[in-house]
Coordinates of C-alpha atoms and ligand atoms in Angstrom, one line a residue:
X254 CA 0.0 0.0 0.0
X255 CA 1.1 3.3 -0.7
X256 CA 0.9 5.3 2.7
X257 CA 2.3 9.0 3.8
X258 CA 3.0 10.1 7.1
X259 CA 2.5 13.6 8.7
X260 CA 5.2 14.3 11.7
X261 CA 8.1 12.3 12.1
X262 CA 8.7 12.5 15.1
X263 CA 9.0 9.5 17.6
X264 CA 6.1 8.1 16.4
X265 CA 5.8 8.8 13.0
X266 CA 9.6 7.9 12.2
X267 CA 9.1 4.5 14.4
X268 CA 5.4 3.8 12.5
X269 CA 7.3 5.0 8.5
X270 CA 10.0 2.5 9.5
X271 CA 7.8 -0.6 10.4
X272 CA 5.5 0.3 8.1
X273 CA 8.2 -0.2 5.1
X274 CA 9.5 -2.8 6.7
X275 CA 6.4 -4.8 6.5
X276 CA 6.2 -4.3 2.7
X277 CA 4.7 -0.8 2.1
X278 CA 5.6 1.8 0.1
X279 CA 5.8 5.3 2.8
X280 CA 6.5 8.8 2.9
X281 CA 7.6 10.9 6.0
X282 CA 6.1 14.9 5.4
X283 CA 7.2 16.4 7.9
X284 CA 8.6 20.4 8.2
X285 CA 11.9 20.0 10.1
X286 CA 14.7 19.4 7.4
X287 CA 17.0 18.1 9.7
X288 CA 14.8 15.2 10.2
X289 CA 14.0 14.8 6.3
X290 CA 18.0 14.8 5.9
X291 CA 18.5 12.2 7.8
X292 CA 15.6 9.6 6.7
X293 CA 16.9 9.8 3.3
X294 CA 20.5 9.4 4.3
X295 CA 19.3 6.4 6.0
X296 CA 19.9 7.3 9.3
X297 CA 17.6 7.3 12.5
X298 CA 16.7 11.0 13.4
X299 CA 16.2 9.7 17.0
X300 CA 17.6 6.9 19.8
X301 CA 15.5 4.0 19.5
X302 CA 16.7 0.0 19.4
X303 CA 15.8 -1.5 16.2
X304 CA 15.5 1.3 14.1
X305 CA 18.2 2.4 12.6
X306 CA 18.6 -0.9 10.8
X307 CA 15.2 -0.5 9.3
X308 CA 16.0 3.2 8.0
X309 CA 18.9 2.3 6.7
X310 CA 17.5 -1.0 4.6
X311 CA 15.0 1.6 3.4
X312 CA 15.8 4.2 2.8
X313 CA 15.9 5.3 -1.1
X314 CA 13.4 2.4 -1.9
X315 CA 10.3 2.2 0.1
X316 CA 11.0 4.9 2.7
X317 CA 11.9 8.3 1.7
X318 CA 10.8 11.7 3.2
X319 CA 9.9 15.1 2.2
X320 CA 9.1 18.9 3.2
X321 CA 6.5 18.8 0.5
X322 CA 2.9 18.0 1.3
X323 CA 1.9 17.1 -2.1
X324 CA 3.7 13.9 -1.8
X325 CA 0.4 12.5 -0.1
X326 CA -1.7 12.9 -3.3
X327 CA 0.8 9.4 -4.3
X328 CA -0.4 7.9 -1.6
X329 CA -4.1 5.9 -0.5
X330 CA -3.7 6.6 3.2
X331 CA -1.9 9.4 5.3
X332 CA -1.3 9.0 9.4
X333 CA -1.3 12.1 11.3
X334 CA 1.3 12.2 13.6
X335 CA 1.8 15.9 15.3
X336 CA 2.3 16.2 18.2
X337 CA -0.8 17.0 21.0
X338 CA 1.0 19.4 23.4
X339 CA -0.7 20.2 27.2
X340 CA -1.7 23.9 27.1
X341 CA -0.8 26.3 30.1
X342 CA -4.1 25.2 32.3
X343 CA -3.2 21.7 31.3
X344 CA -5.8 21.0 28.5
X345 CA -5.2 19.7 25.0
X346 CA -3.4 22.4 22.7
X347 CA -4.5 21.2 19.1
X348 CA -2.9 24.1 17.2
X349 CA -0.1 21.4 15.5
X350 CA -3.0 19.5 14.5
X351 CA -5.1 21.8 13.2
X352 CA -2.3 23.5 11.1
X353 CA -1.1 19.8 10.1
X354 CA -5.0 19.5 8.7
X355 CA -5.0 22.5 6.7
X356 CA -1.8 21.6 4.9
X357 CA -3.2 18.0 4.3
X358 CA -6.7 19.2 2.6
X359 CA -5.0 21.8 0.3
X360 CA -2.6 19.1 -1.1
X361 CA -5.9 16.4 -1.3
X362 CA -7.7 19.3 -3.0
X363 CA -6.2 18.2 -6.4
X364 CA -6.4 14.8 -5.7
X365 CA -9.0 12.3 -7.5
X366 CA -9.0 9.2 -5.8
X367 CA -10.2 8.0 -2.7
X368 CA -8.1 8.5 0.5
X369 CA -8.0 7.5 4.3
X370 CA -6.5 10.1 6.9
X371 CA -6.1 8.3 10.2
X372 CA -5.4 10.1 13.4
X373 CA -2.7 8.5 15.1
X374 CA -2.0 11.2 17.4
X375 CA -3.4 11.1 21.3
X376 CA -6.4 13.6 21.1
X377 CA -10.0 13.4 23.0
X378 CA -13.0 12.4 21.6
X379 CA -14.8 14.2 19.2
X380 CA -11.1 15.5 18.2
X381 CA -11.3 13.0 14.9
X382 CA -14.4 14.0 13.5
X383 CA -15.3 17.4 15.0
X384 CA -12.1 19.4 14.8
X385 CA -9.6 17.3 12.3
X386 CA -12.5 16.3 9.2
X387 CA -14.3 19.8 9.1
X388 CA -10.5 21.5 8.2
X389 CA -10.1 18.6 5.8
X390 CA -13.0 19.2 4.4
X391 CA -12.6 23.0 3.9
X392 CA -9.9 23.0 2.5
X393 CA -9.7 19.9 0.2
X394 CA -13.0 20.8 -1.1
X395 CA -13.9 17.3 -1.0
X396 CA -17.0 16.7 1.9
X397 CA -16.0 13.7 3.8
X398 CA -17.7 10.6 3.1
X399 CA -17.9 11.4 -0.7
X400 CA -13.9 11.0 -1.5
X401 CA -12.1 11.7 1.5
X402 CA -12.6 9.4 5.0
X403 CA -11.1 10.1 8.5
X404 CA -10.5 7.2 10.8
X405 CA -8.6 7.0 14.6
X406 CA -6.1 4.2 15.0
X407 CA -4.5 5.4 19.0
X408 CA -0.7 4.2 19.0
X409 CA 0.2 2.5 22.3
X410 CA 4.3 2.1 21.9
X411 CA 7.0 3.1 24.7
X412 CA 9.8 5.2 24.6
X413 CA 12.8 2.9 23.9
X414 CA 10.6 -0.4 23.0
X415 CA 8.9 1.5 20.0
X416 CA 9.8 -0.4 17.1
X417 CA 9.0 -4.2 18.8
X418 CA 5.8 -2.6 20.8
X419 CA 4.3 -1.1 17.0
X420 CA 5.3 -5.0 15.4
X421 CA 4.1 -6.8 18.2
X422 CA 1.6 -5.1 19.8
X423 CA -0.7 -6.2 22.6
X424 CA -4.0 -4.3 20.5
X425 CA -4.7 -2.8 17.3
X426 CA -7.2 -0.5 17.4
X427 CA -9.1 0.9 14.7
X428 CA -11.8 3.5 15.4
X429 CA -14.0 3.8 12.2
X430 CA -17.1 5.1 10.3
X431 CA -17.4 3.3 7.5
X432 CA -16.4 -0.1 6.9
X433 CA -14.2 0.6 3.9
X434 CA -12.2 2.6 6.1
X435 CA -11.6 -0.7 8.4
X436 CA -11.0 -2.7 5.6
X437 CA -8.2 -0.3 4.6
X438 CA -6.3 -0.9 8.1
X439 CA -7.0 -4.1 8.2
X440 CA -5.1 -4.5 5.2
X441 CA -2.3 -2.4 6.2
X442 CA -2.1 -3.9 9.2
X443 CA -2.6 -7.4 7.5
X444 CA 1.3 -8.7 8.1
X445 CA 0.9 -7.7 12.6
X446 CA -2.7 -9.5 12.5
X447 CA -2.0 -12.2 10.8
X448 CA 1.2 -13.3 12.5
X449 CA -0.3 -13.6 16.0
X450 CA -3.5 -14.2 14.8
X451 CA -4.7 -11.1 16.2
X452 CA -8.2 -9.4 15.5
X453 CA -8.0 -5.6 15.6
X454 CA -10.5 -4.1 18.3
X455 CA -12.9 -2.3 15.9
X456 CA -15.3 0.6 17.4
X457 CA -16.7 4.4 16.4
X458 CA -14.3 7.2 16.0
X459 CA -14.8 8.3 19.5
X460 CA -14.4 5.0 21.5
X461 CA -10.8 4.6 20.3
X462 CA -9.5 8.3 20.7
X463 CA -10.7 7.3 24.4
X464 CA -9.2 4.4 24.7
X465 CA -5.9 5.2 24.4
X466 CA -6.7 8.4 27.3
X467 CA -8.5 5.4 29.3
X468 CA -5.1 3.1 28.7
X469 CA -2.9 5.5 29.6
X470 CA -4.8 7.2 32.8
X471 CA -5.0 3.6 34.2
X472 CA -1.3 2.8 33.8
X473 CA -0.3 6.1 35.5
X474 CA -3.0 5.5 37.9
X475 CA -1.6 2.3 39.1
X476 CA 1.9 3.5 39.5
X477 CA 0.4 6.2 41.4
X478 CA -1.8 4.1 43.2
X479 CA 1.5 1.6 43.6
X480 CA 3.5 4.6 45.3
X481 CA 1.1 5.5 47.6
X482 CA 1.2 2.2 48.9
X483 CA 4.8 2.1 49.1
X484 CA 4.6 5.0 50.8
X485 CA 2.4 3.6 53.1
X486 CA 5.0 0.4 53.2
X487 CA 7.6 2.8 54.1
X488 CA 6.0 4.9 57.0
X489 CA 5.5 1.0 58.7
X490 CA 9.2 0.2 57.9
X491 CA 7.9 -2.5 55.5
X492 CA 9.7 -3.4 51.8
X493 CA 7.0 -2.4 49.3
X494 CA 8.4 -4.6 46.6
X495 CA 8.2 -7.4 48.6
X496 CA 4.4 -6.4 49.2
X497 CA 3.7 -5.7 45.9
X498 CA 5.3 -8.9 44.1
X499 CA 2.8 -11.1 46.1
X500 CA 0.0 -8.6 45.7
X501 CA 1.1 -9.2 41.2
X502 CA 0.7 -12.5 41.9
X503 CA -3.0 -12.2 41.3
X504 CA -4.3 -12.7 37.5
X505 CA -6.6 -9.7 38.0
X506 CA -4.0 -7.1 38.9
X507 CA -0.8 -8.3 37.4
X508 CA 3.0 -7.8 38.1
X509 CA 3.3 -5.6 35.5
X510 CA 3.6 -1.7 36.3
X511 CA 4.2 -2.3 40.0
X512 CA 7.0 -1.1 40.4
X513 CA 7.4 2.1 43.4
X514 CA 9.7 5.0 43.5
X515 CA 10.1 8.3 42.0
X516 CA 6.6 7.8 39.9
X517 CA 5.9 8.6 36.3
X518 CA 7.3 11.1 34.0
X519 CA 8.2 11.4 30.1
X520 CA 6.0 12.6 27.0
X521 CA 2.5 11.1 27.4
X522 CA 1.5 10.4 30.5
X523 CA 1.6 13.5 32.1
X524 CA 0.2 15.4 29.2
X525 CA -2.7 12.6 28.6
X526 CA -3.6 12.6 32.7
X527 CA -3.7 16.5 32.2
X528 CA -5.8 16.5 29.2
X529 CA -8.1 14.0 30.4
X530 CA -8.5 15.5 33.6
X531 CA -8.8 19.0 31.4
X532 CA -11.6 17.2 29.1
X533 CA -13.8 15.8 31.7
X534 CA -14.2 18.8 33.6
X535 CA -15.7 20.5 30.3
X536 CA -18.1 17.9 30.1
X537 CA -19.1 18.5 33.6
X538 CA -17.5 15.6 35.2
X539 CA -14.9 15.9 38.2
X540 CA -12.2 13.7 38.1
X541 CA -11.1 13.4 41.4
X542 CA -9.5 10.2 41.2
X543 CA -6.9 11.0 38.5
X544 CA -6.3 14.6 40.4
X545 CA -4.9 12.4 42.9
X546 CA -2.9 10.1 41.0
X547 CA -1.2 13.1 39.4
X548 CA -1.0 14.5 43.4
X549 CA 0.6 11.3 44.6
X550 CA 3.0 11.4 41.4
X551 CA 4.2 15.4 41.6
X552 CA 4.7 14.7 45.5
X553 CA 7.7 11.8 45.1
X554 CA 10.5 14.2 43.8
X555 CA 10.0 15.8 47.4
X556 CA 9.7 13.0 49.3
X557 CA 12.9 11.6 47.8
X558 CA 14.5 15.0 48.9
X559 CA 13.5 15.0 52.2
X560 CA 15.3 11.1 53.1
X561 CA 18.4 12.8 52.0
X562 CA 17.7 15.5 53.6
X563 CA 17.3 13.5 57.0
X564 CA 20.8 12.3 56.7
X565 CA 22.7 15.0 54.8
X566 CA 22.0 18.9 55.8
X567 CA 21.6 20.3 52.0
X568 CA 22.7 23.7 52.0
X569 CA 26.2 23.8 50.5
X570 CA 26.5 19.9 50.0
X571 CA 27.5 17.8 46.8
X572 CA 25.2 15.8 45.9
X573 CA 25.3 13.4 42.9
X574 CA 22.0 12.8 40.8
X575 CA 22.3 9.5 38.9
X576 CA 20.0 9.4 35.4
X577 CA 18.1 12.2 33.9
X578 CA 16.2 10.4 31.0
X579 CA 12.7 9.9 32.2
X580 CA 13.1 6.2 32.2
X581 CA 16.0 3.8 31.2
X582 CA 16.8 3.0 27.0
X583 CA 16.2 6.3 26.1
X584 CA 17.4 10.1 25.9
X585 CA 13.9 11.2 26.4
X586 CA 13.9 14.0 29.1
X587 CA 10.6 15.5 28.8
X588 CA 8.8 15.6 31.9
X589 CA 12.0 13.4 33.8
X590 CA 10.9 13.2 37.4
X591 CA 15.3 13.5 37.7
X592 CA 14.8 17.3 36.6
X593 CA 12.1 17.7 39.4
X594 CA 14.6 16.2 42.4
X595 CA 17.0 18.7 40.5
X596 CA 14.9 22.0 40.9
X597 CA 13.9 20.4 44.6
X598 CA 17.5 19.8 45.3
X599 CA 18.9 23.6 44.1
X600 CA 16.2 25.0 45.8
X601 CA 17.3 23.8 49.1
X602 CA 20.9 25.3 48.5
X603 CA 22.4 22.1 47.5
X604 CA 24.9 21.9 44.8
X605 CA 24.0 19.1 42.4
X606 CA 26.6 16.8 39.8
X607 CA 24.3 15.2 37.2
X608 CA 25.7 11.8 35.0
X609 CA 23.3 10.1 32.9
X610 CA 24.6 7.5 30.3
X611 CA 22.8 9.2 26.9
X612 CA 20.6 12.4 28.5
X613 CA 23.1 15.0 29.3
X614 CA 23.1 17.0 26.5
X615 CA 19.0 17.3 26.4
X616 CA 19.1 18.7 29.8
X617 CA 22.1 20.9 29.7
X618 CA 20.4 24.4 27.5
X619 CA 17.8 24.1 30.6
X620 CA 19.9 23.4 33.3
X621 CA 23.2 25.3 32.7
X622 CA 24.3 25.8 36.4
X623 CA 24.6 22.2 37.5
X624 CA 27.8 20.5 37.3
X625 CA 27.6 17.2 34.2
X626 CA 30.1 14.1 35.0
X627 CA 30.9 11.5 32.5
X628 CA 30.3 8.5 34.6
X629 CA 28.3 7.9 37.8
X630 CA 32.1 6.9 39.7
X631 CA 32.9 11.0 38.7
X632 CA 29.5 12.2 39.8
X633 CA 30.1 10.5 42.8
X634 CA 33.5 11.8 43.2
X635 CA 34.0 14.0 47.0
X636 CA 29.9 14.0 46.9
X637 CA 27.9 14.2 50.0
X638 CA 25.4 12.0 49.0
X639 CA 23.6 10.9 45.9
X640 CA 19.9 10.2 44.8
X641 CA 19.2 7.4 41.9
X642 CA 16.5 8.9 39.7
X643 CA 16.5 6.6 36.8
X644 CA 16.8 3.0 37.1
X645 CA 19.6 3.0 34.2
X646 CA 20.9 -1.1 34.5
X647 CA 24.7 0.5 34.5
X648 CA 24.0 1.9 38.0
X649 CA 23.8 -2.0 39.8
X650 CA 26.4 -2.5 41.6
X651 CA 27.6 1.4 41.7
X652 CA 31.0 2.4 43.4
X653 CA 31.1 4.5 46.1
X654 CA 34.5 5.0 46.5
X655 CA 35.5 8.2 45.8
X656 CA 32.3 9.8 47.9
X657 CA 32.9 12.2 50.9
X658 CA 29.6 10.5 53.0
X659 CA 28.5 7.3 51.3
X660 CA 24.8 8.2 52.0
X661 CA 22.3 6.6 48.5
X662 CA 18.6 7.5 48.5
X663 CA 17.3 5.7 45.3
X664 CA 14.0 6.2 43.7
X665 CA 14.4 3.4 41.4
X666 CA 15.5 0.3 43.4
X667 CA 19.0 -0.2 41.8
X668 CA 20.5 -3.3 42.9
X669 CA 23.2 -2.0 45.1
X670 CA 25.9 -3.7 48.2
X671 CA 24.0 -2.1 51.4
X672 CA 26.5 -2.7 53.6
X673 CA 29.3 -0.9 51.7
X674 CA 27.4 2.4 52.5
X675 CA 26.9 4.4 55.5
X676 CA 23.3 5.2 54.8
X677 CA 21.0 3.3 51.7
X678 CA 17.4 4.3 51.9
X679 CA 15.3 3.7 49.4
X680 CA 11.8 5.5 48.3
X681 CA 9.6 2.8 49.4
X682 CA 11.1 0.1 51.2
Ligands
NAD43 N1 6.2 9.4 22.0 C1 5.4 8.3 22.3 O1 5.9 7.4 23.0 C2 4.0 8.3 21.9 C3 3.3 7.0 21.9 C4 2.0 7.0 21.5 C5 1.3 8.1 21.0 N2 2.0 9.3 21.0 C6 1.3 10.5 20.5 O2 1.7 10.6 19.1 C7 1.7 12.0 18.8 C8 3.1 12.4 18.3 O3 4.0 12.2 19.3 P1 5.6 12.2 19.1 O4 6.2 11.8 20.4 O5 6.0 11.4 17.9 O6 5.9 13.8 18.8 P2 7.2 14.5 18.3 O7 7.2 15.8 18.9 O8 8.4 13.5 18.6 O9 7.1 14.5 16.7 C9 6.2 15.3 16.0 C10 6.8 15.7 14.7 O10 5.9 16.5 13.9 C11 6.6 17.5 13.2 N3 5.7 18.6 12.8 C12 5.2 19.6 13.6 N4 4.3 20.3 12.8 C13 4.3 19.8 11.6 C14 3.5 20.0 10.4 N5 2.6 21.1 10.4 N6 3.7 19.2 9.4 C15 4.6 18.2 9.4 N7 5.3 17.9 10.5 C16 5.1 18.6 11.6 C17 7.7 17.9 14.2 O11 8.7 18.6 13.6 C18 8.1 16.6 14.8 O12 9.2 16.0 14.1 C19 1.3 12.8 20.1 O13 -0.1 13.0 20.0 C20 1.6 11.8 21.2 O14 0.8 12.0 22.3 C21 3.3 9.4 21.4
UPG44 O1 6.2 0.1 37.3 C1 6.5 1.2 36.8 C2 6.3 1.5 35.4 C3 6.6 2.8 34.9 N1 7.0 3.8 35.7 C4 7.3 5.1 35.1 O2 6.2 5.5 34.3 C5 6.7 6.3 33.2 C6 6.2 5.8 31.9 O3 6.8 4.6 31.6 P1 6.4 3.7 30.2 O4 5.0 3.5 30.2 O5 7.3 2.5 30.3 O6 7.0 4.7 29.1 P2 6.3 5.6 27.9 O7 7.2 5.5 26.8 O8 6.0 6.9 28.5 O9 5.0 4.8 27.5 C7 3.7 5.2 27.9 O10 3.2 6.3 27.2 C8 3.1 6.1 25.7 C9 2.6 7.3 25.0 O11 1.3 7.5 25.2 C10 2.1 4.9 25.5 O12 2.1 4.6 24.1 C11 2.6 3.6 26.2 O13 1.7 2.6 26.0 C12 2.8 4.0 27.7 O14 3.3 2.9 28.4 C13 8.2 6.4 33.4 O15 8.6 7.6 34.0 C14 8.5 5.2 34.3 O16 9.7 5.4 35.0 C15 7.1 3.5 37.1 O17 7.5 4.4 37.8 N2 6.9 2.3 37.5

């Protein structure tokens, strides 16, 4: 199938890539020519395992991208993926998408065959159909239903899994209102379905741009509702990984996603929480329960602080801060709960050394005044103490050595030789 691509971005360079890989014939559009560059050199525009391979076999043959909107009239079916930003007051900001819309229906406006836009972005219900279809309609000139269809097919891959979460994916949604439109994913899809024998979940337009809020507000939920208990776990001296590895044990709640500390940051599920939260109050619906998953989750960074703090008096001391990426196997800092110990830390007079094994340089333009080390041994160098903030796999087994106090407060549970340190708490056990 001939398919184009609007952002590529994490998700649209990850979906181009598995997309060719799986036979079809794709197009990236997207406006940064940086990004364009360095698909049709063959290179990955972004850290993510598996990919660069993929780019690289494809590159030139049945992946190439382009600045140039037109290239979708070549192609059957285009995949939005802009970026859904959080506004100031935490709702939706669909600007991106909206401007991403207008380009798309000028360039269909000369077009004569059928085509399929799909959302693939995160964006509420009604977003699809109310918001994304009237622009395309507008300005392609085409009213949809009579030429032009708009479908929402929610993407559910992780930060530094991407490529094997979009080929082997748990779901497949497809969020249709037509059945030719469903027939169209379901043959792009064809190659993921058919391997595992999968059957895509098929609903309206509006279930699926809520499922993927619904998916993501319960998986932040849980490691919110996971921290509180470890919290809880801690205040009674009590290991809250023990606790919770028996409480996984049972089929209906799973092991998966249990695991306590320093709580959920990156891209989506901050953003998504907000904007659900944000959405549901417009409809006249208080959300109380994911206010205090988000209330649990902003107050970890501080609680983290304040265990150090009972060991090590802040003002003036070193103290090393080991990861910055918002969670190991990627450089991805946005939303890092590592940049919120940070501003907790310098706030409290200490002086902080950073080390993380990839994220440094994304955190540098917005943290000038801390001190960067190239290992976690020269982070830890003369330090006063140190907090783990990302569970990078480098930090088991860390050396203390060189530190001034040998006092660890870890939000991650790094595997780690207690008894070579004069203090080791940990977040919540
Ligand atoms: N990152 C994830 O793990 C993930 C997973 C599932 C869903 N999502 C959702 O997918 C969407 C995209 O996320 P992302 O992380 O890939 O975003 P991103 O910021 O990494 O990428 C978006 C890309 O769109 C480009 N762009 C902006 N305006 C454009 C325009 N008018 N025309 C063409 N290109 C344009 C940008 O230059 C950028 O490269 C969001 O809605 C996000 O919530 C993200
Ligand atoms: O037991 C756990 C699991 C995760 N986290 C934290 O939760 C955050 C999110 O982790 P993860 O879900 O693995 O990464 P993302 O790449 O943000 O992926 C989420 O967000 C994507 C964008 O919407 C979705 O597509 C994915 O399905 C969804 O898992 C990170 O800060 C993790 O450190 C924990 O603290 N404890």
């Amino acid at each position: 199938m001939h398919v184009s691509i609007v952002g590529s971005g994490y998700v649209g360079t990850t979906v181009a890539a598995c997309l060719a890989d799986l036979g079809h014939d794709v197009v990236n559009v997207e406006i940064d020519e940086d990004i364009v560059a360095s698909i049709n050199a063959g290179e990955a525009p972004i850290h993510e395992s598996g990919l660069e391979e993929r780019i690289a076999a494809h590159a030139g043959t049945r992946l190439r991208a382009t600045t140039d909107y037109d290239a979708v009239r070549e192609t059957d079916v285009t995949f939005l993926c802009l970026p859904t930003p959080q506004s100031d007051d935490g709702s939706l900001d669909l600007a991106i998408m909206e401007a991403g819309a207008e380009s798309l229906g000028r360039a269909l406006a000369s077009k004569d065959d059928d085509h399929l836009v799909v959302v693939k972005s995160t964006v509420l219900p009604g977003t699809t159909e109310d918001v994304v279809a009237p622009i395309l309609e507008a300005e392609s000139g085409t009213p949809i239903g009579e030429g032009i269809e708009v479908a929402m097919n929610p993407e559910f891959l992780r930060m530094g899994t991407a490529v094997q979460d979009f080929l082997e994916p748990d779901k497949v949604v497809f969020g249709t209102a037509s059945d030719d439109a469903a027939a169209t994913l379901r043959e792009l899809y064809a190659p993921i379905l058919e391997r595992d024998g999968t059957d895509p979940v098929e609903t309206d337009v509006r279930e699926a741009e809520l499922i993927k809020y619904a998916n993501n507000a319960f998986l932040a939920s849980k490691v919110s509702l996971v921290n509180e208990l470890g919290n809880v776990a801690k205040a009674y001296g009590a290991d809250a990984y023990e606790v919770l590895e028996a409480v996984g044990l049972d089929d209906r709640i799973s092991e998966r996603f249990m695991r306590s500390g320093l709580g959920w940051g990156g891209s989506c599920f901050p953003k998504d929480v907000n904007a659900l939260r944000a959405g549901a109050r417009e409809q006249g619906y208080e959300p109380e329960l994911l206010d205090a998953a988000v209330a649990v989750n902003d107050g970890q960074p501080r609680r983290l602080v304040d265990l150090l703090a009972d060991h090590v008096p802040l003002e003036g001391a070193r103290i090393a801060v080991l990861g910055l990426s918002f969670k190991p196997g990627t450089d991805d800092v946005r939303k890092s709960r590592a940049l919120d110990v940070i501003d907790v830390l310098t706030a409290r007079g200490a002086d902080v050394v950073a080390y993380d094994p990839v994220a440094i340089e994304n955190v540098r333009p917005d943290y000038p005044d801390i001190e960067y080390a190239d290992s976690s041994e020269g982070a830890l160098t003369d330090a006063d103490g140190a907090v783990v903030a990302t569970g990078w796999p480098e930090f088991d087994g860390l050396s203390v050595d060189g530190m001034a106090r040998t006092v660890v407060v870890d939000g991650r549970r790094i595997d780690v030789d207690e008894d070579a340190l004069e203090v080791y708490e940990g977040l919540t056990w």
